[in-house]
Protein backbone atom coordinates (compact mmCIF):
# COMPACT_ATOMS: atom_id res chain seq x y z
CA UNK A 1 0.00 0.00 0.00
CA UNK A 2 2.77 2.45 1.01
CA UNK A 3 4.75 1.67 -2.14
CA UNK A 4 1.69 2.67 -4.29
CA UNK A 5 0.42 5.68 -2.35
CA UNK A 6 3.75 7.42 -1.66
CA UNK A 7 4.96 7.57 -5.33
CA UNK A 8 1.46 8.89 -6.28
CA UNK A 9 1.68 11.64 -3.65
CA UNK A 10 5.19 12.57 -4.78
CA UNK A 11 4.04 12.74 -8.42
CA UNK A 12 1.08 14.94 -7.49
CA UNK A 13 3.24 17.27 -5.42
CA UNK A 14 5.82 17.48 -8.18
CA UNK A 15 3.13 18.40 -10.72
CA UNK A 16 1.78 21.12 -8.45
CA UNK A 17 5.26 22.46 -7.77
CA UNK A 18 6.00 22.62 -11.49
CA UNK A 19 2.78 24.55 -12.13
CA UNK A 20 3.48 27.11 -9.41
CA UNK A 21 7.10 27.48 -10.47
CA UNK A 22 6.28 27.98 -14.14
CA UNK A 23 3.72 30.66 -13.33
CA UNK A 24 6.13 32.47 -11.05
CA UNK A 25 9.08 32.33 -13.46
CA UNK A 26 7.31 33.21 -16.75
CA UNK A 27 8.08 36.86 -17.67
CA UNK A 28 5.13 39.17 -18.06
CA UNK A 29 4.88 42.84 -19.16
CA UNK A 30 2.50 43.47 -16.31
CA UNK A 31 3.54 43.97 -12.72
CA UNK A 32 1.98 41.32 -10.56
CA UNK A 33 0.14 42.44 -7.42
CA UNK A 34 2.03 42.05 -4.15
CA UNK A 35 -0.65 39.69 -2.88
CA UNK A 36 -0.06 37.41 -5.86
CA UNK A 37 3.72 37.26 -5.23
CA UNK A 38 3.13 36.46 -1.57
CA UNK A 39 0.71 33.71 -2.57
CA UNK A 40 3.29 32.16 -4.90
CA UNK A 41 5.97 32.28 -2.19
CA UNK A 42 3.58 30.72 0.33
CA UNK A 43 2.72 27.99 -2.17
CA UNK A 44 6.42 27.20 -2.74
CA UNK A 45 6.98 26.94 1.01
CA UNK A 46 3.95 24.67 1.30
CA UNK A 47 5.30 22.40 -1.44
CA UNK A 48 8.73 22.19 0.20
CA UNK A 49 7.19 21.28 3.55
CA UNK A 50 4.98 18.72 1.84
CA UNK A 51 7.96 17.03 0.23
CA UNK A 52 9.69 16.89 3.63
CA UNK A 53 6.60 15.27 5.13
CA UNK A 54 6.45 12.64 2.38
CA UNK A 55 10.15 11.85 2.82
CA UNK A 56 9.66 11.50 6.58
CA UNK A 57 6.94 8.85 6.13
CA UNK A 58 8.61 7.13 3.20
CA UNK A 59 9.69 3.52 3.88
CA UNK A 60 12.93 4.35 2.06
CA UNK A 61 13.89 7.11 4.48
CA UNK A 62 15.11 4.66 7.13
CA UNK A 63 17.29 2.95 4.53
CA UNK A 64 19.07 6.23 3.76
CA UNK A 65 19.62 6.91 7.47
CA UNK A 66 21.07 3.44 7.99
CA UNK A 67 23.59 3.94 5.18
CA UNK A 68 24.67 7.24 6.75
CA UNK A 69 25.13 5.62 10.15
CA UNK A 70 27.23 2.81 8.71
CA UNK A 71 29.50 5.29 6.94
CA UNK A 72 29.90 7.50 10.02
CA UNK A 73 30.68 4.50 12.23
CA UNK A 74 33.42 3.29 9.90
CA UNK A 75 35.95 5.38 11.82
CA UNK A 76 38.34 2.58 12.71
CA UNK A 77 38.37 1.24 9.19
CA UNK A 78 39.74 4.58 8.05
CA UNK A 79 42.40 4.61 10.76
CA UNK A 80 43.51 1.09 9.87
CA UNK A 81 43.86 1.99 6.19
CA UNK A 82 46.01 4.96 7.14
CA UNK A 83 47.99 2.74 9.50
CA UNK A 84 48.89 0.18 6.83
CA UNK A 85 49.65 2.86 4.24
CA UNK A 86 51.92 4.66 6.67
CA UNK A 87 53.78 1.43 7.47
CA UNK A 88 54.37 0.76 3.76
CA UNK A 89 56.35 4.00 3.47
CA UNK A 90 59.19 2.34 5.38
CA UNK A 91 59.57 -0.75 3.19
CA UNK A 92 63.25 -1.36 2.66
CA UNK A 93 64.36 0.35 5.88
CA UNK A 94 67.26 -1.62 7.36
CA UNK A 95 67.02 -3.75 10.47
CA UNK A 96 68.70 -2.28 13.51
CA UNK A 97 68.50 -4.08 16.84
CA UNK A 98 67.12 -1.94 19.65
CA UNK A 99 66.10 0.89 17.31
CA UNK A 100 62.69 2.40 16.62
CA UNK A 101 63.43 5.21 14.17
CA UNK A 102 63.36 5.54 10.37
CA UNK A 103 67.16 5.15 10.45
CA UNK A 104 66.61 1.51 11.39
CA UNK A 105 64.04 -0.71 13.15
CA UNK A 106 63.88 -3.94 15.04
CA UNK A 107 60.52 -5.77 14.90
CA UNK A 108 58.83 -4.28 17.97
CA UNK A 109 60.44 -0.89 17.35
CA UNK A 110 58.85 -0.76 13.90
CA UNK A 111 55.37 -1.75 15.09
CA UNK A 112 55.59 0.67 18.00
CA UNK A 113 56.73 3.48 15.70
CA UNK A 114 53.80 2.97 13.32
CA UNK A 115 51.15 2.88 16.04
CA UNK A 116 52.69 5.80 17.91
CA UNK A 117 52.24 7.96 14.82
CA UNK A 118 48.48 7.51 15.36
CA UNK A 119 48.55 8.27 19.06
CA UNK A 120 48.69 4.64 20.25
CA UNK A 121 51.58 3.82 22.55
CA UNK A 122 52.68 0.18 22.74
CA UNK A 123 55.20 -1.49 25.00
CA UNK A 124 58.74 -1.62 23.66
CA UNK A 125 59.34 -5.38 23.37
CA UNK A 126 57.40 -7.93 21.32
CA UNK A 127 56.84 -10.06 24.44
CA UNK A 128 55.22 -7.09 26.21
CA UNK A 129 53.16 -6.16 23.16
CA UNK A 130 51.74 -9.67 23.21
CA UNK A 131 50.12 -8.82 26.55
CA UNK A 132 48.24 -5.88 25.04
CA UNK A 133 45.02 -5.70 23.05
CA UNK A 134 42.40 -8.38 22.43
CA UNK A 135 43.20 -11.96 21.46
CA UNK A 136 42.29 -12.81 17.87
CA UNK A 137 41.95 -16.25 16.31
CA UNK A 138 43.98 -16.95 13.19
CA UNK A 139 40.82 -17.24 11.10
CA UNK A 140 39.56 -13.82 12.23
CA UNK A 141 42.62 -11.74 11.37
CA UNK A 142 42.13 -8.33 9.78
CA UNK A 143 44.48 -5.48 8.75
CA UNK A 144 46.03 -3.73 11.73
CA UNK A 145 46.19 -6.87 13.90
CA UNK A 146 49.54 -7.89 15.35
CA UNK A 147 50.93 -11.38 14.78
CA UNK A 148 53.46 -12.89 17.16
CA UNK A 149 56.10 -15.53 16.56
CA UNK A 150 58.79 -17.22 18.55
CA UNK A 151 62.27 -15.86 17.97
CA UNK A 152 65.19 -17.68 16.44
CA UNK A 153 67.00 -17.86 19.78
CA UNK A 154 64.16 -18.60 22.22
CA UNK A 155 61.86 -21.57 22.57
CA UNK A 156 58.88 -22.04 20.26
CA UNK A 157 56.45 -20.94 22.97
CA UNK A 158 58.26 -17.71 23.81
CA UNK A 159 57.40 -14.53 21.88
CA UNK A 160 60.40 -13.08 20.10
CA UNK A 161 59.00 -11.44 16.96
CA UNK A 162 56.03 -9.27 15.98
CA UNK A 163 54.49 -8.21 12.67
CA UNK A 164 51.41 -6.27 11.53
CA UNK A 165 48.74 -7.62 9.16
CA UNK A 166 48.19 -5.42 6.10
CA UNK A 167 45.92 -7.62 3.96
CA UNK A 168 43.68 -10.67 4.41
CA UNK A 169 42.50 -12.95 1.61
CA UNK A 170 39.12 -14.76 1.41
CA UNK A 171 40.87 -18.11 2.00
CA UNK A 172 42.22 -16.89 5.36
CA UNK A 173 45.80 -16.34 4.23
CA UNK A 174 47.27 -12.91 4.79
CA UNK A 175 50.18 -10.57 4.23
CA UNK A 176 52.00 -8.90 7.09
CA UNK A 177 54.67 -6.24 7.25
CA UNK A 178 57.59 -6.51 9.67
CA UNK A 179 61.20 -5.65 10.32
CA UNK A 180 63.08 -8.79 9.40
CA UNK A 181 66.56 -9.21 10.87
CA UNK A 182 67.85 -10.38 7.48
CA UNK A 183 65.94 -8.11 5.06
CA UNK A 184 64.77 -5.06 6.98
CA UNK A 185 61.15 -3.91 6.59
CA UNK A 186 59.40 -6.22 4.13
CA UNK A 187 56.09 -7.86 3.33
CA UNK A 188 55.63 -11.55 4.14
CA UNK A 189 52.91 -14.00 3.08
CA UNK A 190 51.31 -16.17 5.78
CA UNK A 191 51.09 -19.07 6.10
CA UNK A 192 54.39 -19.66 4.35
CA UNK A 193 54.56 -23.38 4.99
CA UNK A 194 57.91 -22.91 6.65
CA UNK A 195 59.63 -20.65 9.16
CA UNK A 196 56.72 -18.39 10.17
CA UNK A 197 54.07 -21.08 10.04
CA UNK A 198 56.08 -23.20 12.46
CA UNK A 199 56.81 -20.32 14.83
CA UNK A 200 53.39 -18.67 14.96
CA UNK A 201 52.16 -18.13 18.53
CA UNK A 202 49.09 -15.90 18.32
CA UNK A 203 47.58 -12.54 17.36
CA UNK A 204 46.25 -9.46 19.12
CA UNK A 205 43.93 -6.67 18.05
CA UNK A 206 45.04 -3.27 19.29
CA UNK A 207 42.35 -1.23 17.50
CA UNK A 208 38.88 -2.67 18.29
CA UNK A 209 36.48 -3.47 15.47
CA UNK A 210 33.74 -1.38 17.11
CA UNK A 211 34.67 2.33 17.41
CA UNK A 212 32.63 2.48 20.63
CA UNK A 213 34.38 -0.53 22.22
XYZ file of C-alpha atoms in Angstrom:
213
model
C 0.000 0.000 0.000
C 2.773 2.447 1.015
C 4.749 1.667 -2.135
C 1.691 2.665 -4.295
C 0.422 5.676 -2.354
C 3.755 7.421 -1.663
C 4.960 7.570 -5.326
C 1.462 8.890 -6.281
C 1.680 11.635 -3.654
C 5.185 12.569 -4.778
C 4.045 12.735 -8.422
C 1.077 14.944 -7.494
C 3.235 17.273 -5.425
C 5.824 17.484 -8.182
C 3.129 18.404 -10.721
C 1.781 21.118 -8.448
C 5.262 22.456 -7.771
C 6.003 22.618 -11.486
C 2.782 24.548 -12.133
C 3.476 27.106 -9.413
C 7.096 27.484 -10.472
C 6.281 27.981 -14.140
C 3.719 30.658 -13.329
C 6.131 32.469 -11.053
C 9.078 32.327 -13.464
C 7.314 33.212 -16.753
C 8.081 36.856 -17.669
C 5.131 39.174 -18.062
C 4.876 42.837 -19.156
C 2.499 43.472 -16.310
C 3.542 43.967 -12.725
C 1.978 41.325 -10.560
C 0.141 42.441 -7.421
C 2.034 42.046 -4.150
C -0.645 39.693 -2.877
C -0.064 37.412 -5.863
C 3.717 37.263 -5.228
C 3.133 36.461 -1.574
C 0.708 33.707 -2.569
C 3.291 32.162 -4.898
C 5.974 32.279 -2.194
C 3.585 30.721 0.332
C 2.721 27.995 -2.166
C 6.416 27.204 -2.737
C 6.978 26.944 1.008
C 3.954 24.673 1.302
C 5.304 22.397 -1.438
C 8.734 22.194 0.203
C 7.194 21.284 3.553
C 4.978 18.718 1.839
C 7.957 17.025 0.228
C 9.692 16.894 3.627
C 6.604 15.266 5.132
C 6.454 12.637 2.383
C 10.147 11.846 2.823
C 9.663 11.500 6.584
C 6.938 8.851 6.127
C 8.610 7.133 3.195
C 9.694 3.515 3.881
C 12.926 4.353 2.058
C 13.889 7.114 4.483
C 15.114 4.657 7.128
C 17.293 2.951 4.527
C 19.071 6.232 3.763
C 19.618 6.909 7.471
C 21.074 3.438 7.994
C 23.587 3.945 5.183
C 24.670 7.237 6.746
C 25.131 5.622 10.154
C 27.233 2.808 8.705
C 29.501 5.289 6.942
C 29.900 7.501 10.015
C 30.679 4.499 12.231
C 33.419 3.294 9.903
C 35.951 5.384 11.816
C 38.337 2.580 12.714
C 38.372 1.239 9.190
C 39.744 4.584 8.055
C 42.405 4.609 10.756
C 43.512 1.086 9.873
C 43.862 1.985 6.187
C 46.014 4.956 7.137
C 47.995 2.745 9.503
C 48.890 0.179 6.835
C 49.649 2.857 4.240
C 51.916 4.662 6.670
C 53.778 1.426 7.469
C 54.365 0.757 3.760
C 56.355 3.999 3.468
C 59.190 2.337 5.379
C 59.567 -0.746 3.194
C 63.254 -1.359 2.656
C 64.364 0.348 5.878
C 67.257 -1.615 7.358
C 67.021 -3.745 10.468
C 68.704 -2.284 13.511
C 68.503 -4.083 16.841
C 67.120 -1.940 19.654
C 66.100 0.886 17.308
C 62.686 2.404 16.623
C 63.427 5.211 14.173
C 63.363 5.537 10.371
C 67.155 5.148 10.451
C 66.606 1.511 11.393
C 64.041 -0.714 13.148
C 63.879 -3.943 15.042
C 60.519 -5.767 14.899
C 58.826 -4.276 17.971
C 60.437 -0.895 17.349
C 58.854 -0.755 13.896
C 55.374 -1.751 15.093
C 55.587 0.673 18.002
C 56.733 3.477 15.701
C 53.797 2.965 13.316
C 51.148 2.880 16.043
C 52.693 5.797 17.907
C 52.238 7.957 14.822
C 48.475 7.509 15.359
C 48.546 8.266 19.063
C 48.694 4.643 20.252
C 51.583 3.817 22.555
C 52.680 0.182 22.744
C 55.203 -1.492 24.999
C 58.744 -1.622 23.663
C 59.337 -5.381 23.366
C 57.400 -7.931 21.317
C 56.835 -10.064 24.439
C 55.223 -7.089 26.213
C 53.156 -6.156 23.161
C 51.738 -9.669 23.207
C 50.117 -8.820 26.548
C 48.239 -5.877 25.036
C 45.019 -5.705 23.045
C 42.405 -8.379 22.429
C 43.196 -11.958 21.460
C 42.289 -12.814 17.872
C 41.953 -16.253 16.315
C 43.975 -16.946 13.189
C 40.816 -17.239 11.097
C 39.562 -13.819 12.227
C 42.625 -11.742 11.367
C 42.131 -8.331 9.783
C 44.485 -5.483 8.750
C 46.028 -3.727 11.735
C 46.188 -6.868 13.896
C 49.539 -7.890 15.350
C 50.927 -11.376 14.783
C 53.461 -12.890 17.160
C 56.095 -15.533 16.564
C 58.791 -17.219 18.552
C 62.274 -15.856 17.975
C 65.186 -17.676 16.436
C 66.997 -17.859 19.781
C 64.163 -18.599 22.223
C 61.859 -21.571 22.566
C 58.877 -22.042 20.262
C 56.452 -20.945 22.972
C 58.259 -17.712 23.812
C 57.397 -14.530 21.884
C 60.401 -13.083 20.101
C 58.999 -11.443 16.958
C 56.027 -9.269 15.979
C 54.485 -8.207 12.674
C 51.406 -6.272 11.528
C 48.739 -7.619 9.161
C 48.186 -5.423 6.095
C 45.916 -7.618 3.957
C 43.684 -10.670 4.410
C 42.499 -12.950 1.609
C 39.119 -14.761 1.414
C 40.868 -18.105 2.000
C 42.215 -16.890 5.361
C 45.801 -16.343 4.227
C 47.269 -12.906 4.792
C 50.179 -10.574 4.233
C 51.998 -8.901 7.088
C 54.670 -6.240 7.251
C 57.588 -6.514 9.668
C 61.195 -5.650 10.323
C 63.079 -8.788 9.395
C 66.563 -9.208 10.868
C 67.848 -10.381 7.483
C 65.945 -8.110 5.064
C 64.768 -5.065 6.981
C 61.148 -3.905 6.591
C 59.404 -6.219 4.127
C 56.087 -7.859 3.326
C 55.627 -11.549 4.136
C 52.913 -14.002 3.084
C 51.310 -16.169 5.775
C 51.094 -19.067 6.097
C 54.390 -19.662 4.348
C 54.557 -23.379 4.993
C 57.914 -22.913 6.652
C 59.628 -20.648 9.156
C 56.719 -18.394 10.174
C 54.068 -21.083 10.039
C 56.077 -23.198 12.456
C 56.805 -20.317 14.827
C 53.387 -18.666 14.957
C 52.162 -18.131 18.533
C 49.087 -15.900 18.320
C 47.583 -12.545 17.359
C 46.252 -9.463 19.124
C 43.925 -6.666 18.048
C 45.042 -3.274 19.292
C 42.350 -1.234 17.501
C 38.881 -2.669 18.289
C 36.479 -3.471 15.472
C 33.738 -1.377 17.110
C 34.669 2.329 17.414
C 32.628 2.475 20.631
C 34.375 -0.527 22.218
